[in-house]
Amino acid sequence: MSVIDYLLLMVLMALTTAITRGFFFLLADSRLPPWLQHALGYVPAVALAAIIAPDLLMSGGHLAINPSNLKLLAGIAATIFFLLTRHLISTLAFGMAVFTLLRLFAPTL
Amino acid sequence: MNSIQTEQAAREKAAFWDGFRISAQTMPGLVAWGAVTGMVLVQSGLSLWQAIVMTLMVYAGSAQLAVLPLIVASAPMWLIFITALLVNFRFIIFSAVVGPHFSHLHWTRRLWYGYFNVDLVMAFFPQRFPQHTIAKPDGKLGYFTGLAMPNWCAWQLGSLIGILLASQIPRDWGIGFAGTLVLLGLTIPLIVNRATLAGVIVASAVAVAAAGLPYRLGLVAAILAGIAASVTIDRMTGSATDQEQGTP
């Protein structure tokens, strides 16, 4: 791909970012019906869950709800830690520490 | 400047720092996530300058990763464009959460702010400005910018680190897991009632079941299914109580 082609492609891709993220920003006076506004209140929780679920619950492209899924174990540990401390950055540090220790020292099941 | 304008500027500035403080907590996870993405860009065959230009311009990790094999295989440009568009589809739903709050701005500024309405900005914004505040613009631009700026900086910093150190960081360290942990810590406090819990469970199940769908459309399906589940539980248990507690 030539330099010009690549730059053109990047402009097009940046456009897809702007068009999708800005979709309802651009629809001027987009008065959404009340039921839809209410439903959108659930989007943050639901979307974040949908993004992380495959990383926590799957391994190698397959459902892996078992003790050999180290991300799941570390995720459970981090959840408990977060519920106790309510602190995001220490939860991140704790979860990564658990994950790394498991990865290095857990016997392969 | 008259006193009303001064007051307004002060309010926007305070809102900016409120947003900044919340968003800054997520920076370590975003740096790690960006680094993984940057590494993959280079390891998949993009040159340094190609990877850097892509990161700075496109600012959409999943779309960037999705088009990599197509670029490397010299696929036609329209196919790469359509692929990126489909992968970004979930952002249309996100834009409906935040977009209506900015309908008073000129369209170029709406497009500009929309570009920065990433997952975490969309997740934080309605916690301070729920749907019923749409008509009141006070503090929103400041707050949005305060959320969006650390997000962009952390993501780009991480990406550049990943691109430049691609050969030095072993992939099996699993540093990308840091991004997942941050989102996990953000999701838990959002689960404030049974309806949200149901949505989270259904969305997770559908995301896993549909993970094999192309263009990350499984994510879109999961979000829609999750919303439907939440609304259904809401209807069954009576939404009045939810409104009193403040919908998530």
Short mmCIF file of C-alpha atoms in Angstrom, two decimals, chain A residues 39-93:
data_model
loop_
_atom_site.label_atom_id
_atom_site.label_comp_id
_atom_site.label_asym_id
_atom_site.label_seq_id
_atom_site.Cartn_x
_atom_site.Cartn_y
_atom_site.Cartn_z
CA ALA A 39 -33.42 2.04 28.63
CA LEU A 40 -30.19 3.91 27.81
CA GLY A 41 -29.59 4.29 31.53
CA TYR A 42 -28.61 0.63 31.55
CA VAL A 43 -26.06 0.94 28.72
CA PRO A 44 -22.93 1.69 30.82
CA ALA A 45 -23.20 -1.34 33.11
CA VAL A 46 -24.34 -3.66 30.35
CA ALA A 47 -21.70 -2.54 27.84
CA LEU A 48 -18.80 -2.77 30.30
CA ALA A 49 -19.93 -6.27 31.31
CA ALA A 50 -20.16 -7.33 27.66
CA ILE A 51 -16.64 -6.08 27.00
CA ILE A 52 -14.99 -7.87 29.94
CA ALA A 53 -17.03 -11.11 30.06
CA PRO A 54 -15.22 -12.92 27.22
CA ASP A 55 -11.80 -12.06 28.67
CA LEU A 56 -12.80 -13.41 32.10
CA LEU A 57 -14.95 -16.38 31.13
CA MET A 58 -13.21 -17.71 28.03
CA SER A 59 -9.84 -19.17 27.32
CA GLY A 60 -8.49 -19.99 23.88
CA GLY A 61 -11.85 -19.15 22.29
CA HIS A 62 -13.85 -21.52 24.51
CA LEU A 63 -16.00 -21.14 27.60
CA ALA A 64 -13.70 -21.82 30.56
CA ILE A 65 -15.45 -21.63 33.92
CA ASN A 66 -12.93 -23.76 35.80
CA PRO A 67 -9.92 -23.35 38.12
CA SER A 68 -7.40 -23.55 35.28
CA ASN A 69 -8.74 -20.21 33.93
CA LEU A 70 -6.32 -17.92 35.76
CA LYS A 71 -8.02 -14.70 34.58
CA LEU A 72 -11.29 -15.90 36.08
CA LEU A 73 -9.60 -16.70 39.40
CA ALA A 74 -7.81 -13.34 39.46
CA GLY A 75 -11.07 -11.62 38.44
CA ILE A 76 -12.94 -13.21 41.36
CA ALA A 77 -10.16 -12.21 43.75
CA ALA A 78 -10.20 -8.64 42.38
CA THR A 79 -14.00 -8.48 42.73
CA ILE A 80 -13.81 -9.45 46.42
CA PHE A 81 -10.95 -7.00 46.95
CA PHE A 82 -12.91 -4.20 45.28
CA LEU A 83 -16.07 -4.90 47.30
CA LEU A 84 -14.00 -4.62 50.48
CA THR A 85 -11.89 -1.58 49.57
CA ARG A 86 -13.88 0.27 46.86
CA HIS A 87 -10.56 1.48 45.50
CA LEU A 88 -9.96 1.15 41.77
CA ILE A 89 -6.18 1.47 41.45
CA SER A 90 -5.36 -0.85 44.35
CA THR A 91 -7.85 -3.35 42.90
CA LEU A 92 -5.97 -3.17 39.61
CA ALA A 93 -2.64 -3.73 41.39
#
